[in-house]
GROMACS .gro file of C-alpha atoms in nm:
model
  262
    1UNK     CA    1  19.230  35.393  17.119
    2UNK     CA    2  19.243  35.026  17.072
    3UNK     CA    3  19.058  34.971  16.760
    4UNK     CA    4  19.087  34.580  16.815
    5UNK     CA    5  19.212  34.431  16.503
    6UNK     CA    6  19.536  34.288  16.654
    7UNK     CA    7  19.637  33.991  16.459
    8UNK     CA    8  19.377  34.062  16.162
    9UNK     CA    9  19.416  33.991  15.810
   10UNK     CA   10  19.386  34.291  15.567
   11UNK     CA   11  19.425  34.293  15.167
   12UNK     CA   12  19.516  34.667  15.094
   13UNK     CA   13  19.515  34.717  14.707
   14UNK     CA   14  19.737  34.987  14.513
   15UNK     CA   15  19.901  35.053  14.860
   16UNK     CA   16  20.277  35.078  14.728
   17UNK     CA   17  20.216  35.465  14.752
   18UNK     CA   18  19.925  35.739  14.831
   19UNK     CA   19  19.574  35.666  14.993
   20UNK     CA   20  19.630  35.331  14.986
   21UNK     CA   21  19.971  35.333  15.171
   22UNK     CA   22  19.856  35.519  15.443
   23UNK     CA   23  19.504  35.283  15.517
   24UNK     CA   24  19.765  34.963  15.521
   25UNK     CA   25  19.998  35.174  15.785
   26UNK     CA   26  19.724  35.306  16.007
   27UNK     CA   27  19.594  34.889  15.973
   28UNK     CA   28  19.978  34.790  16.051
   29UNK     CA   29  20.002  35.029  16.350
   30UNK     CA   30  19.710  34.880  16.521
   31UNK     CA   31  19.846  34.545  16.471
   32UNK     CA   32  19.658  34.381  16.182
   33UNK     CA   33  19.872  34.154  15.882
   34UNK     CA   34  19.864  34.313  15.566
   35UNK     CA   35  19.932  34.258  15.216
   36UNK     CA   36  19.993  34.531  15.009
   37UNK     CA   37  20.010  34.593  14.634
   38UNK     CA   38  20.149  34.776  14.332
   39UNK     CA   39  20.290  34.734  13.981
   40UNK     CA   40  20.633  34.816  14.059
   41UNK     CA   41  20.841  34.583  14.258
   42UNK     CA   42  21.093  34.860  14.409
   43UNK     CA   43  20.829  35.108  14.495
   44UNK     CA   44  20.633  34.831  14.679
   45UNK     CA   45  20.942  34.719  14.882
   46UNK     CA   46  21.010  35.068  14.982
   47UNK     CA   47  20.654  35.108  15.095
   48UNK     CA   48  20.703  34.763  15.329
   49UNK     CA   49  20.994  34.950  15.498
   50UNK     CA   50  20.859  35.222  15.560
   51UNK     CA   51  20.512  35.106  15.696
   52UNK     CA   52  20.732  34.844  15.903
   53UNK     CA   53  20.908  35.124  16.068
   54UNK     CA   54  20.617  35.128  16.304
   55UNK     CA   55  20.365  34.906  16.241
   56UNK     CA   56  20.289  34.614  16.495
   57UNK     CA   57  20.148  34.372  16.241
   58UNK     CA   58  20.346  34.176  15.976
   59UNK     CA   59  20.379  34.368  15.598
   60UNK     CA   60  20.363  34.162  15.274
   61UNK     CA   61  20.405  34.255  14.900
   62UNK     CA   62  20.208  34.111  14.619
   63UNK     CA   63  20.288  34.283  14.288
   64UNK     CA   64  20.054  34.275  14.069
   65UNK     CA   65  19.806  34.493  13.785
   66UNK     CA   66  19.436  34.533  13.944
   67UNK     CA   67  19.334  34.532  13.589
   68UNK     CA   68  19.437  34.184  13.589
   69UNK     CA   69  19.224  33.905  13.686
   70UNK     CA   70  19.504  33.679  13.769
   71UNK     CA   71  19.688  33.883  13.945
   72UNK     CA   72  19.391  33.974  14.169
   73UNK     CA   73  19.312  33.615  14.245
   74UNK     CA   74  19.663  33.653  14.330
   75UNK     CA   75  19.628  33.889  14.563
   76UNK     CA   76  19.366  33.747  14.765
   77UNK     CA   77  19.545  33.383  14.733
   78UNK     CA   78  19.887  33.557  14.898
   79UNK     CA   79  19.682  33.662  15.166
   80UNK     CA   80  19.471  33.381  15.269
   81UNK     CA   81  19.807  33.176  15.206
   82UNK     CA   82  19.991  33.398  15.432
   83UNK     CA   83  19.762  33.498  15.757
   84UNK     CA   84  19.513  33.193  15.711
   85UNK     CA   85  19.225  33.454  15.571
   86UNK     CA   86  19.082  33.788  15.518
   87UNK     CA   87  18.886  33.978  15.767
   88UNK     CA   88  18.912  34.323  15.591
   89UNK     CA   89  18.959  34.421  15.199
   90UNK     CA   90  19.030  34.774  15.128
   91UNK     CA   91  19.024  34.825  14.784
   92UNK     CA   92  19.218  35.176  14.634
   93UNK     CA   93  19.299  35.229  14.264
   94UNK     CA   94  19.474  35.519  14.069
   95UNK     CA   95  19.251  35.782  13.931
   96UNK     CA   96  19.240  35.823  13.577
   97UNK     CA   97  19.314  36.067  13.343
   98UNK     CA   98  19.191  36.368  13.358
   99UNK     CA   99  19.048  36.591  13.119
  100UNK     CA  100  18.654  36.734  12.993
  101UNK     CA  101  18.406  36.492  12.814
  102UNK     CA  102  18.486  36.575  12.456
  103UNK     CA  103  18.848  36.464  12.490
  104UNK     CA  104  18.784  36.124  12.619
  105UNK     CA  105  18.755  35.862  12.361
  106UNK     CA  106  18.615  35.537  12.429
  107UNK     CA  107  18.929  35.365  12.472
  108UNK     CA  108  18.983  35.603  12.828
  109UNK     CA  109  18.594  35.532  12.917
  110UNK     CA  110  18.649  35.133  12.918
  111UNK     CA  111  19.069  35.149  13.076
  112UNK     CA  112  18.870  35.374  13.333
  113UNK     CA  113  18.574  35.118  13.387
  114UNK     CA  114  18.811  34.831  13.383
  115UNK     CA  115  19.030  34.986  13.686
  116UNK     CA  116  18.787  35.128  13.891
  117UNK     CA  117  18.501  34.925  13.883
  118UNK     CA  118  18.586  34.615  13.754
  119UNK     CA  119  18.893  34.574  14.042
  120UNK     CA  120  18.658  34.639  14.315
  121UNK     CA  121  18.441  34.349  14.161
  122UNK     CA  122  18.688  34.088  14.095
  123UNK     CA  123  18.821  34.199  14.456
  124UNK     CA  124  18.499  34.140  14.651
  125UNK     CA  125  18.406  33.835  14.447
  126UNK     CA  126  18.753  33.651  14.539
  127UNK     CA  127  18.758  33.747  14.856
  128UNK     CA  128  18.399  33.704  14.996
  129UNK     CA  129  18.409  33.313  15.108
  130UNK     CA  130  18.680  33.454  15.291
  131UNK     CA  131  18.544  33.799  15.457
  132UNK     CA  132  18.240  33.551  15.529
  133UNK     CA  133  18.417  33.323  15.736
  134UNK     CA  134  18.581  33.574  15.951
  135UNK     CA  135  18.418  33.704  16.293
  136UNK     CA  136  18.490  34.073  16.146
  137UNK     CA  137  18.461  34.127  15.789
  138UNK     CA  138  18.465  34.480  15.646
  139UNK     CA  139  18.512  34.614  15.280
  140UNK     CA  140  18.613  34.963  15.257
  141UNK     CA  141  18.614  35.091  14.917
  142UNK     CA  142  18.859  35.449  14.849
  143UNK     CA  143  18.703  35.654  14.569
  144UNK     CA  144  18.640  36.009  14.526
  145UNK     CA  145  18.486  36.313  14.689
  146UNK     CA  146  18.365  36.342  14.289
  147UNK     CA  147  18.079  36.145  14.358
  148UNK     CA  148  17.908  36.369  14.572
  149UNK     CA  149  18.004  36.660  14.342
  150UNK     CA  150  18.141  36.676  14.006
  151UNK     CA  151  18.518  36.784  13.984
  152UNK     CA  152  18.571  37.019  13.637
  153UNK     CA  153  18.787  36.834  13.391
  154UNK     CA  154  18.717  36.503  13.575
  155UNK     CA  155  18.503  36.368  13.356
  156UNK     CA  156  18.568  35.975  13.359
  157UNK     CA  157  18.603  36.034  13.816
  158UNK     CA  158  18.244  36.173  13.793
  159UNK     CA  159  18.105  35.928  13.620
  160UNK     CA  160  18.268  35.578  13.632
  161UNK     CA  161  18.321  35.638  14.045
  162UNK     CA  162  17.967  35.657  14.077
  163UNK     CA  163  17.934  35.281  13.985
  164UNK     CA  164  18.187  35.142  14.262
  165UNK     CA  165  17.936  35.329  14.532
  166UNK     CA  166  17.659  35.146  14.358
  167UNK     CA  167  17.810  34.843  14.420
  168UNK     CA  168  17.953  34.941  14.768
  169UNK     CA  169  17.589  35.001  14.870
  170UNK     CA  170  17.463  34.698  14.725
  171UNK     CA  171  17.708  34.472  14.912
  172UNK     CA  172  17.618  34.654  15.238
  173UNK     CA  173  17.288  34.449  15.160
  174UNK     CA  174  17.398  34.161  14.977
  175UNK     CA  175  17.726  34.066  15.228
  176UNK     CA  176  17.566  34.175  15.576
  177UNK     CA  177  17.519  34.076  15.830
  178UNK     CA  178  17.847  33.859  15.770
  179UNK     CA  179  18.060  34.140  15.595
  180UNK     CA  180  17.989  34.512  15.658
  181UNK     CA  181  18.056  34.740  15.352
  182UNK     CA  182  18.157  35.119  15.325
  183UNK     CA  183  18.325  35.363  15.112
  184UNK     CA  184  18.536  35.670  15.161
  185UNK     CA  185  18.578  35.957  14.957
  186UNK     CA  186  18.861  36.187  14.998
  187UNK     CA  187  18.956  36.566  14.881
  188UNK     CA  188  19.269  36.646  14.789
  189UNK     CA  189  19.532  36.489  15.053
  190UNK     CA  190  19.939  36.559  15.020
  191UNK     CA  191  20.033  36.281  14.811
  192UNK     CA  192  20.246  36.192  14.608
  193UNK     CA  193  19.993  36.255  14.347
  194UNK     CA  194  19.928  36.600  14.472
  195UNK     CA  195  20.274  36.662  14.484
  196UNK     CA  196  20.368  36.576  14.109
  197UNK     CA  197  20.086  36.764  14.011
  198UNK     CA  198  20.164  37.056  14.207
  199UNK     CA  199  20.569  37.063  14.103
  200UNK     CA  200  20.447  37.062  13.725
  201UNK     CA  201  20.232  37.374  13.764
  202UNK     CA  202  20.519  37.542  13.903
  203UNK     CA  203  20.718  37.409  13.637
  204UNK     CA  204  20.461  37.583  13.404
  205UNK     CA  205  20.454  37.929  13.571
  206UNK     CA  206  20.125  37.899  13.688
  207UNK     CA  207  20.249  37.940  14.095
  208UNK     CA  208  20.575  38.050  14.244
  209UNK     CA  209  20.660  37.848  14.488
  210UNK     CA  210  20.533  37.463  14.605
  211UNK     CA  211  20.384  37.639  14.834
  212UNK     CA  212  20.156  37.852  14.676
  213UNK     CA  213  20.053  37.559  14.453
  214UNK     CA  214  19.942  37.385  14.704
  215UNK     CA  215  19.719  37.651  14.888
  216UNK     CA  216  19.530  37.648  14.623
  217UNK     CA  217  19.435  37.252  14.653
  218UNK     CA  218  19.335  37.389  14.987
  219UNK     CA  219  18.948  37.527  14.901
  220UNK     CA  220  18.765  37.402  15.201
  221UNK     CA  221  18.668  37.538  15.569
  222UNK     CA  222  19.001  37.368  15.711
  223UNK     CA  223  19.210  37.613  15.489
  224UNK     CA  224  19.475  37.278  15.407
  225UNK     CA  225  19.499  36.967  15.259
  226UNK     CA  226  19.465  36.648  15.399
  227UNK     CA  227  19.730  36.444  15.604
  228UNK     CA  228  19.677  36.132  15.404
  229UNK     CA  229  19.692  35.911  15.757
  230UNK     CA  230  19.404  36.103  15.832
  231UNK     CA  231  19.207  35.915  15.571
  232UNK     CA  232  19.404  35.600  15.663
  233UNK     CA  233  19.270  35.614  16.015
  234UNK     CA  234  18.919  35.631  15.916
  235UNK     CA  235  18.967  35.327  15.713
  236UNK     CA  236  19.091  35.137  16.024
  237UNK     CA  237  18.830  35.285  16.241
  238UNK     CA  238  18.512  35.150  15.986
  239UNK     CA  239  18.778  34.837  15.974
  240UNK     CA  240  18.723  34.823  16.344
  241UNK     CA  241  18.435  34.652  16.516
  242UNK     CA  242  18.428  35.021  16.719
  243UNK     CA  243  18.252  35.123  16.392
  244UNK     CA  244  18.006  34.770  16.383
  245UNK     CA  245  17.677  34.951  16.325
  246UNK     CA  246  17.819  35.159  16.046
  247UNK     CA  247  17.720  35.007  15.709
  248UNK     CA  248  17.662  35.111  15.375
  249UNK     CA  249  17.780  35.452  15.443
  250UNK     CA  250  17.999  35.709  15.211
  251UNK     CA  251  18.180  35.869  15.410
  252UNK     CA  252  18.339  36.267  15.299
  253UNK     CA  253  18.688  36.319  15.419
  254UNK     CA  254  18.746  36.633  15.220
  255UNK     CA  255  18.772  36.923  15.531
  256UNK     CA  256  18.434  37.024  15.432
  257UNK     CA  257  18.468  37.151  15.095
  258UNK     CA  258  18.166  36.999  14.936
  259UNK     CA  259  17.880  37.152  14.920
  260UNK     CA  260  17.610  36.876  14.868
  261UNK     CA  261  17.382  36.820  15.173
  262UNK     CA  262  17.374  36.401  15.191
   0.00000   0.00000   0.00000
């Protein structure tokens, strides 16, 4: 399917690995320009060769700290520098720690805030002149599957996710009709993430085998975790203008393991 973004300009942030690698490949494989992002300059090289391995649009790195304000004007700068503007913004972040309510100190709650919420507004702020001006703009905003249901142990995902789809919504308003606005919100995928966490818990006894560990990520109808280009796809399908009437939406990619109705 030609999701007709050939020659597009996309901003994918914390892309050098996970989630956000995956939505700037599926992007890159239908032919759009993208800068990615990350904190570490050798990871984020090693994520432009591999996404340029088959992608059809050009890759670019911007290093930088989303918790940074300059380097998010940065960011969006690069871009607009680069490709001559910014028809689609897909913002991603690194979940924080985890861990239940009484062991969080205030310190976690505002480094949590700061990273999750306060990226996604610095993002859209910079680069909304921009999404405005193109004939396509789209924000697509990666959080959780913890804001439809709360995730033991998760405390700070349950809580300070909630605000980005607050804000996701609200731009769906505020943006349109220039600049549609969604959100995704993923289960457990085979990440790198998933994969540390999963090795350590077999370091610790608690399963035999990689294997096993990873079964048990797998709670949901589809009996397995997600294909992380999975999720990347749907972010270049409501990317697309093949998904033009979809606005303001959440949208579960989890195999069906949540149990909440809307």
């Amino acid at each position: 399917m030609d999701l007709q973004i050939d020659g597009n300009a996309a901003l994918v942030t914390a892309s050098s690995s996970g989630l956000g690698k995956a939505s700037a490949r599926a992007l890159a494989r239908e032919g759009a320009n993208v800068v990615i992002n990350g904190r570490d300059a050798d990871r984020l090289a090693d994520a432009k060769a591999d996404i340029e391995s088959d992608a059809t649009g050009e890759i670019v790195t911007q290093q930088g700290d989303l918790t940074d304000e300059d380097d998010i004007e940065a960011l969006v700068e690069t871009t607009v520098d680069e490709f001559g503007g910014i028809d689609h913004l897909v913002t991603s972040a690194g979940g924080p720690p985890s861990g239940p309510f009484l062991d969080t100190d205030d310190e976690d709650w505002y480094q949590a805030y700061d990273l999750l919420v306060m990226s996604v507004v610095r993002l859209a702020r910079e680069a909304e002149p921009h999404l405005r001006e193109s004939d396509a703009g789209t924000i697509v905003n990666i959080t959780s599957r913890s804001v439809k249901e709360a995730i033991d142990s998760l405390v700070l995902s349950n809580s300070v996710r909630m605000s980005v789809i607050g804000l996701e919504k609200t731009l769906s308003q505020e943006f349109a009709p220039d600049v549609r606005t969604n959100a995704v919100l993923p289960g457990p995928h085979e990440t790198e993430r998933i994969e540390e966490l999963v090795n350590q818990a077999v370091d610790r006894g608690e399963y035999d085998s990689y294997e096993a560990g990873l079964d048990d990520w797998a709670s949901n109808p589809l009996e397995r975790v997600g294909d992380p280009m999975e999720l990347g796809n749907t972010v270049a399908f409501l990317s697309s203008p093949l998904s033009g009437y979809i606005n303001g939406e959440s949208v579960l990619i989890d195999g069906g393991s949540t149990g909440a109705n809307l």
